[in-house]
Amino acid sequence: MDSPLLPFFQPKGVVVIGASTSPEKLGYGVARNLIQSGYTGAIHFVSQKSGTLFDRPLYTNLNEVPDPVDLAILIVPTQATPQTIEDCAKRGIKAATIVSAGFREVGAEGAALEAQCVEAAQKHGVRLLGPNCIGTLDTHLPLDTTFLQPPMPTQGGIGFISHSGAFAAAVIDWAREQGFGFSQIVSLGNQADVNETDVLPQVASDEHTKVIVLYMESVSDGRKFVQAASEVTKHKPVIALKVGRFEAGQKAAASHTGALAGSEAAFDAAFAKAGILRADTAEQMFDWARALENCPLPNGKRMAILTNAGGPGVIAADALETNGLVLSQLTESTLKNLSANLPPSASVHNPVDMLASASPETYASCLKSLLQDENVDGVLVILPPPPMFKTEEVAETLIAAIGHSDKPVVIALMGSTLVETAEQRFRSAKVQTYAFPERAASALGVLAKRKAFLTNFNDEQPTKKQSIRSSQPTVDELLAAYDIPTTPIKLAQNETEAATLAKALGFPVVMKIASPDILHKSDIGGVLLNINSEEEVNRGYVLLMQRAQQAKPNAHIEGVHIQRQIPQGQEVIIGAVRDPLFGALMMFGSGGIEVEGLKDVAFALAPLNQAGAREMIRKTWAGRKLKGFRSIPAVDEDSVIDVLIKLSHLAMDNESIEEIEINPLRVLGNGAVAVDVRVKLRA
């Protein structure tokens, strides 16, 4: 069964409602682009005035338009748009792009009109793109439903989905000068109906699209987006530029997890979960897209640098490490081959510095040697204008060498007018060039990230939802249902009861003030350790009550919690907070009282699997320290991974939980125990 969105991308016939014979009108621009694009389907124009436009009749009534027609481009007054959608439905048109502006983006009145458009569309099964958008474009079909100034974008393999029409228009013009093209472009506008989640699989299904880029200002449905993107990224890379990182006024949160989490942490986690590569800038997004479209993926992170100058080589070495890559250790065979082709003063070790005298043939022979090295996964070639040769001559020899390898090679082509011809040669051969080593290193980095994702994405390990007998389980019952180890906590409401409970649990014990109004107990001295007798328990009870009353005189004090003291080990924090867009967001990091000060934390979307949990741990000092550091003994990392996975499923399964936090999780030489657990339910 065909997708209901197919007419936006492969229409049998297009009608422009609001076509105009005035060149300054949008209705003229859309009509012109449809004709000039070379679209071979039926093209029809509807206008208030009869006549002709581009040698085609102007109909004054939609009912006069002959078949086939399954896509309408609406360029009509805002107030007339809902009725025009009704007219499209009666005509049998099930897809409409609303180019007109003046809807939700201008205020309450426009929002009400937009709602009327959606209501009319949903009543008749019509899908809407926009309003306030520039439409869709396909360079291979070809099809251009936009009103942008010609020429049409260059053909390419990059699918471009944008929340902003202005950004898309600017990028199209910029891309021509940069030498790359697009397969499909979709401008979403206000997303009254069709959104990024809807169009992502559709663009991915296009055979000409090799990589997809997303310019995003928000997401309509976070969970659906992650689900859809996760399927797409198994087959094609997706890069996102999500803007609006620094929104003010994040909501207050009770726990450390909530305080440290934020919308950007959730987006980072969502993109990681879905396999989406998040770019920091527009330039970086398209640098990455060009590399992913045209370069093979490396088998690892070991990169070589080939340069004719020391300074750029050092820049490249730093940039590779910044992007998570490492310099290859060249084999003895490679070192011998390089030595045979280079003067004694050259450096044959990575970075390979051939010196300024390097000829085109030297560049090629050295590159071949590096590509044949089993320790090299990719090469960054630095090419400033050679003092004794033409840059384009070097380009020709490099292109030939690159063509015989299945390893990625990117060029830092440094300069301007002296490298223009070389730039054109590289572009014709689809060899990717970047103005500086940092950008070239970033491109290699994204290729390695994509390879790592493809290696690990199928590691999902679903966990069966646990059965909880009680309709209102206690925290202990909740953790027990997911087999998360805890130590029993008992509530004492007087000194005698505290001593009795401590004796039953066994000394030594820990005593903590019990109050819903005192979240961070250690801040007020509300935690006592190493209590070894009933007498110490009695004194401790009195002391804790005094401290609580002095620090928080209006707090509701329930008593004192008594808990068996756990052996010493490393302490970490594990938590989950319910993000309004993406659902349960997991956190791991340094535990105890320093968590917010250190901010040594990592986030990931639930549910977690082995690979996801291990990656969270790897990102933090707390996680790396689990393997031991100097006088700190190694502890059981696998037990932490086990708790992370189980807590992620607990958070997924129990949507009534707003936040849950284990701080600390005491990690021992064998096993881990949740020492203090805090749960906040949704209001």
mmCIF file of C-alpha atoms in Angstrom, residues 337-640:
data_model
loop_
_atom_site.group_PDB
_atom_site.id
_atom_site.type_symbol
_atom_site.label_atom_id
_atom_site.label_comp_id
_atom_site.label_asym_id
_atom_site.label_seq_id
_atom_site.Cartn_x
_atom_site.Cartn_y
_atom_site.Cartn_z
ATOM 1 C CA ASN A 337 58.573 2.184 1.819
ATOM 2 C CA LEU A 338 58.217 5.776 2.973
ATOM 3 C CA SER A 339 61.951 6.080 3.645
ATOM 4 C CA ALA A 340 62.678 4.871 0.131
ATOM 5 C CA ASN A 341 60.519 7.643 -1.353
ATOM 6 C CA LEU A 342 61.433 10.559 0.914
ATOM 7 C CA PRO A 343 64.597 12.555 1.646
ATOM 8 C CA PRO A 344 66.460 11.775 4.890
ATOM 9 C CA SER A 345 65.226 14.966 6.544
ATOM 10 C CA ALA A 346 61.571 13.998 6.065
ATOM 11 C CA SER A 347 59.575 12.397 8.879
ATOM 12 C CA VAL A 348 58.338 8.917 8.015
ATOM 13 C CA HIS A 349 56.525 8.480 11.307
ATOM 14 C CA ASN A 350 52.874 9.474 11.636
ATOM 15 C CA PRO A 351 52.193 12.335 10.860
ATOM 16 C CA VAL A 352 54.223 11.739 7.703
ATOM 17 C CA ASP A 353 55.900 15.023 6.729
ATOM 18 C CA MET A 354 57.221 14.801 3.153
ATOM 19 C CA LEU A 355 58.581 18.384 3.293
ATOM 20 C CA ALA A 356 57.686 21.236 0.960
ATOM 21 C CA SER A 357 59.595 19.683 -1.950
ATOM 22 C CA ALA A 358 57.144 16.775 -2.239
ATOM 23 C CA SER A 359 56.227 16.164 -5.882
ATOM 24 C CA PRO A 360 52.885 14.903 -7.196
ATOM 25 C CA GLU A 361 54.445 11.457 -7.570
ATOM 26 C CA THR A 362 55.744 11.557 -3.991
ATOM 27 C CA TYR A 363 52.282 12.425 -2.677
ATOM 28 C CA ALA A 364 50.785 9.489 -4.579
ATOM 29 C CA SER A 365 53.413 6.899 -3.633
ATOM 30 C CA CYS A 366 53.299 7.847 0.055
ATOM 31 C CA LEU A 367 49.505 7.770 0.084
ATOM 32 C CA LYS A 368 49.525 4.300 -1.499
ATOM 33 C CA SER A 369 51.935 3.079 1.172
ATOM 34 C CA LEU A 370 49.719 4.395 3.950
ATOM 35 C CA LEU A 371 46.563 2.911 2.454
ATOM 36 C CA GLN A 372 48.238 -0.491 2.184
ATOM 37 C CA ASP A 373 49.215 -0.449 5.875
ATOM 38 C CA GLU A 374 47.065 -2.859 7.925
ATOM 39 C CA ASN A 375 47.284 -0.463 10.885
ATOM 40 C CA VAL A 376 45.740 2.427 8.943
ATOM 41 C CA ASP A 377 41.947 2.793 8.764
ATOM 42 C CA GLY A 378 41.895 6.132 6.941
ATOM 43 C CA VAL A 379 44.107 9.001 5.783
ATOM 44 C CA LEU A 380 43.960 12.774 6.126
ATOM 45 C CA VAL A 381 46.007 14.392 3.351
ATOM 46 C CA ILE A 382 47.111 17.993 3.829
ATOM 47 C CA LEU A 383 47.631 19.905 0.596
ATOM 48 C CA PRO A 384 48.572 23.582 0.737
ATOM 49 C CA PRO A 385 49.811 24.992 -2.587
ATOM 50 C CA PRO A 386 53.174 23.278 -3.273
ATOM 51 C CA PRO A 387 55.958 25.805 -3.930
ATOM 52 C CA MET A 388 57.364 23.938 -6.952
ATOM 53 C CA PHE A 389 54.355 22.166 -8.478
ATOM 54 C CA LYS A 390 50.817 22.951 -9.484
ATOM 55 C CA THR A 391 48.237 21.883 -6.917
ATOM 56 C CA GLU A 392 46.046 20.360 -9.608
ATOM 57 C CA GLU A 393 48.915 18.069 -10.654
ATOM 58 C CA VAL A 394 49.085 16.736 -7.102
ATOM 59 C CA ALA A 395 45.305 16.373 -7.135
ATOM 60 C CA GLU A 396 45.406 14.168 -10.234
ATOM 61 C CA THR A 397 47.904 11.742 -8.720
ATOM 62 C CA LEU A 398 46.038 11.607 -5.414
ATOM 63 C CA ILE A 399 42.734 10.910 -7.151
ATOM 64 C CA ALA A 400 44.265 7.931 -8.925
ATOM 65 C CA ALA A 401 45.667 6.538 -5.673
ATOM 66 C CA ILE A 402 42.406 7.022 -3.778
ATOM 67 C CA GLY A 403 40.443 5.243 -6.475
ATOM 68 C CA HIS A 404 42.257 1.968 -5.785
ATOM 69 C CA SER A 405 41.468 1.851 -2.050
ATOM 70 C CA ASP A 406 38.420 1.010 0.057
ATOM 71 C CA LYS A 407 39.632 3.203 2.930
ATOM 72 C CA PRO A 408 38.427 6.785 3.440
ATOM 73 C CA VAL A 409 40.713 9.612 2.368
ATOM 74 C CA VAL A 410 39.863 13.271 2.954
ATOM 75 C CA ILE A 411 41.865 16.273 1.794
ATOM 76 C CA ALA A 412 42.643 19.426 3.738
ATOM 77 C CA LEU A 413 42.994 21.619 0.642
ATOM 78 C CA MET A 414 44.405 24.797 2.128
ATOM 79 C CA GLY A 415 44.337 28.017 0.172
ATOM 80 C CA SER A 416 42.031 29.870 -2.195
ATOM 81 C CA THR A 417 42.844 31.027 -5.715
ATOM 82 C CA LEU A 418 45.896 28.768 -6.041
ATOM 83 C CA VAL A 419 43.839 25.647 -5.328
ATOM 84 C CA GLU A 420 40.690 26.428 -7.338
ATOM 85 C CA THR A 421 41.535 24.106 -10.231
ATOM 86 C CA ALA A 422 42.539 21.312 -7.858
ATOM 87 C CA GLU A 423 39.245 21.811 -6.024
ATOM 88 C CA GLN A 424 37.314 21.248 -9.241
ATOM 89 C CA ARG A 425 39.325 18.104 -10.026
ATOM 90 C CA PHE A 426 38.627 16.670 -6.585
ATOM 91 C CA ARG A 427 34.929 17.518 -6.831
ATOM 92 C CA SER A 428 34.628 15.829 -10.205
ATOM 93 C CA ALA A 429 36.161 12.689 -8.700
ATOM 94 C CA LYS A 430 33.936 12.973 -5.576
ATOM 95 C CA VAL A 431 36.991 13.227 -3.331
ATOM 96 C CA GLN A 432 36.027 15.323 -0.318
ATOM 97 C CA THR A 433 38.056 18.435 0.419
ATOM 98 C CA TYR A 434 37.958 20.789 3.391
ATOM 99 C CA ALA A 435 39.564 24.182 3.835
ATOM 100 C CA PHE A 436 41.363 23.291 7.069
ATOM 101 C CA PRO A 437 42.617 20.140 8.832
ATOM 102 C CA GLU A 438 40.101 20.499 11.674
ATOM 103 C CA ARG A 439 37.168 20.116 9.288
ATOM 104 C CA ALA A 440 38.803 17.185 7.512
ATOM 105 C CA ALA A 441 39.451 15.464 10.854
ATOM 106 C CA SER A 442 35.837 16.024 11.862
ATOM 107 C CA ALA A 443 34.725 14.326 8.638
ATOM 108 C CA LEU A 444 36.894 11.285 9.383
ATOM 109 C CA GLY A 445 35.509 11.287 12.910
ATOM 110 C CA VAL A 446 31.916 11.079 11.759
ATOM 111 C CA LEU A 447 32.772 8.214 9.403
ATOM 112 C CA ALA A 448 34.219 6.306 12.363
ATOM 113 C CA LYS A 449 31.146 7.065 14.485
ATOM 114 C CA ARG A 450 28.866 5.758 11.770
ATOM 115 C CA LYS A 451 30.911 2.570 11.507
ATOM 116 C CA ALA A 452 30.776 2.063 15.275
ATOM 117 C CA PHE A 453 27.001 2.537 15.270
ATOM 118 C CA LEU A 454 26.471 -0.022 12.514
ATOM 119 C CA THR A 455 28.598 -2.485 14.458
ATOM 120 C CA ASN A 456 26.576 -2.107 17.670
ATOM 121 C CA PHE A 457 23.009 -1.050 16.822
ATOM 122 C CA ASN A 458 21.514 -4.565 16.923
ATOM 123 C CA ASP A 459 22.511 -5.220 20.546
ATOM 124 C CA GLU A 460 19.029 -4.488 21.941
ATOM 125 C CA GLN A 461 18.026 -6.817 24.760
ATOM 126 C CA PRO A 462 14.360 -6.337 25.699
ATOM 127 C CA THR A 463 13.457 -7.138 29.277
ATOM 128 C CA LYS A 464 10.093 -8.559 30.225
ATOM 129 C CA LYS A 465 7.937 -6.162 32.215
ATOM 130 C CA GLN A 466 8.016 -7.180 35.855
ATOM 131 C CA SER A 467 4.950 -8.087 37.890
ATOM 132 C CA ILE A 468 4.278 -6.092 41.047
ATOM 133 C CA ARG A 469 1.610 -7.530 43.301
ATOM 134 C CA SER A 470 0.753 -4.361 45.220
ATOM 135 C CA SER A 471 -1.218 -1.579 43.533
ATOM 136 C CA GLN A 472 0.843 0.940 45.552
ATOM 137 C CA PRO A 473 4.220 -0.731 46.025
ATOM 138 C CA THR A 474 6.844 0.592 48.405
ATOM 139 C CA VAL A 475 10.232 1.579 47.047
ATOM 140 C CA ASP A 476 11.691 -1.689 48.344
ATOM 141 C CA GLU A 477 8.955 -3.713 46.633
ATOM 142 C CA LEU A 478 9.495 -1.818 43.394
ATOM 143 C CA LEU A 479 13.239 -2.465 43.369
ATOM 144 C CA ALA A 480 12.766 -6.079 44.421
ATOM 145 C CA ALA A 481 10.400 -6.661 41.490
ATOM 146 C CA TYR A 482 13.263 -5.738 39.144
ATOM 147 C CA ASP A 483 15.874 -7.616 41.183
ATOM 148 C CA ILE A 484 17.794 -4.455 42.088
ATOM 149 C CA PRO A 485 19.827 -5.185 45.252
ATOM 150 C CA THR A 486 18.998 -3.023 48.269
ATOM 151 C CA THR A 487 19.729 -3.035 51.949
ATOM 152 C CA PRO A 488 16.672 -3.030 54.252
ATOM 153 C CA ILE A 489 15.675 0.330 55.738
ATOM 154 C CA LYS A 490 13.604 0.523 58.909
ATOM 155 C CA LEU A 491 11.832 3.579 60.313
ATOM 156 C CA ALA A 492 12.214 4.327 64.017
ATOM 157 C CA GLN A 493 10.016 6.930 65.696
ATOM 158 C CA ASN A 494 11.735 6.978 69.076
ATOM 159 C CA GLU A 495 15.080 6.098 70.652
ATOM 160 C CA THR A 496 13.996 2.722 72.012
ATOM 161 C CA GLU A 497 12.569 1.621 68.667
ATOM 162 C CA ALA A 498 15.749 2.761 66.926
ATOM 163 C CA ALA A 499 17.954 0.701 69.246
ATOM 164 C CA THR A 500 15.764 -2.385 68.832
ATOM 165 C CA LEU A 501 15.785 -2.136 65.033
ATOM 166 C CA ALA A 502 19.535 -1.565 64.900
ATOM 167 C CA LYS A 503 20.187 -4.628 67.045
ATOM 168 C CA ALA A 504 17.945 -6.732 64.782
ATOM 169 C CA LEU A 505 19.675 -5.527 61.618
ATOM 170 C CA GLY A 506 23.137 -6.045 63.068
ATOM 171 C CA PHE A 507 25.872 -3.528 63.785
ATOM 172 C CA PRO A 508 27.352 -1.379 62.395
ATOM 173 C CA VAL A 509 24.381 0.652 61.123
ATOM 174 C CA VAL A 510 23.748 3.951 59.385
ATOM 175 C CA MET A 511 21.193 6.423 60.736
ATOM 176 C CA LYS A 512 19.471 9.019 58.515
ATOM 177 C CA ILE A 513 16.857 11.622 59.288
ATOM 178 C CA ALA A 514 13.524 10.655 57.694
ATOM 179 C CA SER A 515 11.668 13.632 56.235
ATOM 180 C CA PRO A 516 10.062 14.299 52.845
ATOM 181 C CA ASP A 517 11.093 17.938 53.285
ATOM 182 C CA ILE A 518 14.822 17.201 53.670
ATOM 183 C CA LEU A 519 15.999 15.715 50.405
ATOM 184 C CA HIS A 520 19.759 16.086 50.781
ATOM 185 C CA LYS A 521 20.272 14.825 54.316
ATOM 186 C CA SER A 522 24.042 15.149 54.487
ATOM 187 C CA ASP A 523 23.755 18.911 53.912
ATOM 188 C CA ILE A 524 22.337 19.328 57.430
ATOM 189 C CA GLY A 525 24.372 16.585 59.109
ATOM 190 C CA GLY A 526 21.423 14.243 58.837
ATOM 191 C CA VAL A 527 23.472 11.077 58.243
ATOM 192 C CA LEU A 528 25.478 9.189 60.882
ATOM 193 C CA LEU A 529 27.840 6.354 59.934
ATOM 194 C CA ASN A 530 29.520 3.530 61.830
ATOM 195 C CA ILE A 531 27.030 3.303 64.671
ATOM 196 C CA ASN A 532 28.190 0.253 66.659
ATOM 197 C CA SER A 533 26.014 -0.052 69.767
ATOM 198 C CA GLU A 534 22.563 0.577 71.198
ATOM 199 C CA GLU A 535 23.957 3.456 73.270
ATOM 200 C CA GLU A 536 25.338 5.114 70.140
ATOM 201 C CA VAL A 537 21.955 4.621 68.467
ATOM 202 C CA ASN A 538 20.190 6.403 71.338
ATOM 203 C CA ARG A 539 22.579 9.343 71.239
ATOM 204 C CA GLY A 540 22.433 9.428 67.430
ATOM 205 C CA TYR A 541 18.648 9.549 67.379
ATOM 206 C CA VAL A 542 18.584 12.600 69.661
ATOM 207 C CA LEU A 543 21.343 14.304 67.681
ATOM 208 C CA LEU A 544 19.630 13.794 64.307
ATOM 209 C CA MET A 545 16.317 15.140 65.585
ATOM 210 C CA GLN A 546 18.053 18.219 66.995
ATOM 211 C CA ARG A 547 19.926 18.906 63.751
ATOM 212 C CA ALA A 548 16.788 18.530 61.650
ATOM 213 C CA GLN A 549 14.756 20.863 63.857
ATOM 214 C CA GLN A 550 17.513 23.479 63.841
ATOM 215 C CA ALA A 551 18.118 23.343 60.082
ATOM 216 C CA LYS A 552 14.508 22.881 58.946
ATOM 217 C CA PRO A 553 12.180 23.964 61.773
ATOM 218 C CA ASN A 554 9.076 23.651 59.578
ATOM 219 C CA ALA A 555 9.941 20.268 58.097
ATOM 220 C CA HIS A 556 7.745 17.252 58.737
ATOM 221 C CA ILE A 557 9.964 14.758 60.575
ATOM 222 C CA GLU A 558 8.827 11.133 60.344
ATOM 223 C CA GLY A 559 11.619 9.762 62.506
ATOM 224 C CA VAL A 560 14.983 8.176 61.745
ATOM 225 C CA HIS A 561 15.831 5.513 59.175
ATOM 226 C CA ILE A 562 18.039 2.667 60.362
ATOM 227 C CA GLN A 563 20.040 0.728 57.781
ATOM 228 C CA ARG A 564 22.760 -1.918 57.926
ATOM 229 C CA GLN A 565 26.051 -0.307 56.937
ATOM 230 C CA ILE A 566 27.363 -1.576 53.617
ATOM 231 C CA PRO A 567 31.092 -2.368 53.231
ATOM 232 C CA GLN A 568 33.229 0.338 51.684
ATOM 233 C CA GLY A 569 33.351 0.541 47.897
ATOM 234 C CA GLN A 570 32.978 3.093 45.142
ATOM 235 C CA GLU A 571 29.853 5.232 45.040
ATOM 236 C CA VAL A 572 27.974 6.183 41.883
ATOM 237 C CA ILE A 573 24.597 7.703 41.131
ATOM 238 C CA ILE A 574 22.028 6.074 38.877
ATOM 239 C CA GLY A 575 18.721 7.746 38.134
ATOM 240 C CA ALA A 576 15.870 8.256 35.736
ATOM 241 C CA VAL A 577 13.734 11.308 35.047
ATOM 242 C CA ARG A 578 10.691 11.404 32.802
ATOM 243 C CA ASP A 579 11.313 13.793 29.935
ATOM 244 C CA PRO A 580 8.072 15.227 28.473
ATOM 245 C CA LEU A 581 9.217 14.597 24.896
ATOM 246 C CA PHE A 582 11.186 11.371 25.011
ATOM 247 C CA GLY A 583 10.097 9.521 28.145
ATOM 248 C CA ALA A 584 12.465 7.936 30.661
ATOM 249 C CA LEU A 585 15.924 9.551 30.578
ATOM 250 C CA MET A 586 18.663 7.647 32.401
ATOM 251 C CA MET A 587 21.600 9.217 34.234
ATOM 252 C CA PHE A 588 24.863 7.744 35.506
ATOM 253 C CA GLY A 589 27.754 9.497 37.211
ATOM 254 C CA SER A 590 29.737 10.312 40.322
ATOM 255 C CA GLY A 591 27.613 9.630 43.385
ATOM 256 C CA GLY A 592 27.352 10.924 46.912
ATOM 257 C CA ILE A 593 27.211 14.604 47.822
ATOM 258 C CA GLU A 594 29.455 15.821 44.965
ATOM 259 C CA VAL A 595 27.200 14.891 42.070
ATOM 260 C CA GLU A 596 25.896 18.379 41.203
ATOM 261 C CA GLY A 597 29.246 20.043 41.848
ATOM 262 C CA LEU A 598 31.251 17.693 39.658
ATOM 263 C CA LYS A 599 28.570 17.212 36.997
ATOM 264 C CA ASP A 600 30.405 14.054 36.006
ATOM 265 C CA VAL A 601 27.320 12.491 34.456
ATOM 266 C CA ALA A 602 26.093 10.888 31.247
ATOM 267 C CA PHE A 603 22.546 10.539 29.942
ATOM 268 C CA ALA A 604 20.820 7.976 27.727
ATOM 269 C CA LEU A 605 17.251 7.131 26.796
ATOM 270 C CA ALA A 606 15.607 4.099 28.343
ATOM 271 C CA PRO A 607 15.518 1.210 27.836
ATOM 272 C CA LEU A 608 19.209 0.463 27.990
ATOM 273 C CA ASN A 609 21.030 -2.573 26.673
ATOM 274 C CA GLN A 610 24.519 -3.836 27.471
ATOM 275 C CA ALA A 611 26.188 -1.626 24.865
ATOM 276 C CA GLY A 612 24.217 1.470 25.864
ATOM 277 C CA ALA A 613 24.883 1.041 29.577
ATOM 278 C CA ARG A 614 28.585 0.407 28.993
ATOM 279 C CA GLU A 615 28.816 3.526 26.808
ATOM 280 C CA MET A 616 27.224 5.651 29.563
ATOM 281 C CA ILE A 617 29.796 4.372 32.039
ATOM 282 C CA ARG A 618 32.674 4.959 29.611
ATOM 283 C CA LYS A 619 31.762 8.649 29.204
ATOM 284 C CA THR A 620 32.333 9.502 32.891
ATOM 285 C CA TRP A 621 35.250 9.574 35.281
ATOM 286 C CA ALA A 622 33.076 7.693 37.774
ATOM 287 C CA GLY A 623 32.705 4.914 35.227
ATOM 288 C CA ARG A 624 36.352 4.752 34.227
ATOM 289 C CA LYS A 625 37.335 4.699 37.909
ATOM 290 C CA LEU A 626 35.375 1.467 38.420
ATOM 291 C CA LYS A 627 38.318 -0.392 36.886
ATOM 292 C CA GLY A 628 40.559 0.990 39.625
ATOM 293 C CA PHE A 629 42.813 4.045 39.833
ATOM 294 C CA ARG A 630 46.026 4.352 41.869
ATOM 295 C CA SER A 631 45.047 3.435 45.444
ATOM 296 C CA ILE A 632 41.372 2.969 44.539
ATOM 297 C CA PRO A 633 40.682 -0.748 44.031
ATOM 298 C CA ALA A 634 38.695 -2.034 41.060
ATOM 299 C CA VAL A 635 35.053 -2.937 41.668
ATOM 300 C CA ASP A 636 32.341 -4.884 39.861
ATOM 301 C CA GLU A 637 31.514 -2.863 36.716
ATOM 302 C CA ASP A 638 29.164 -5.546 35.392
ATOM 303 C CA SER A 639 26.938 -5.163 38.445
ATOM 304 C CA VAL A 640 26.552 -1.451 37.663
#
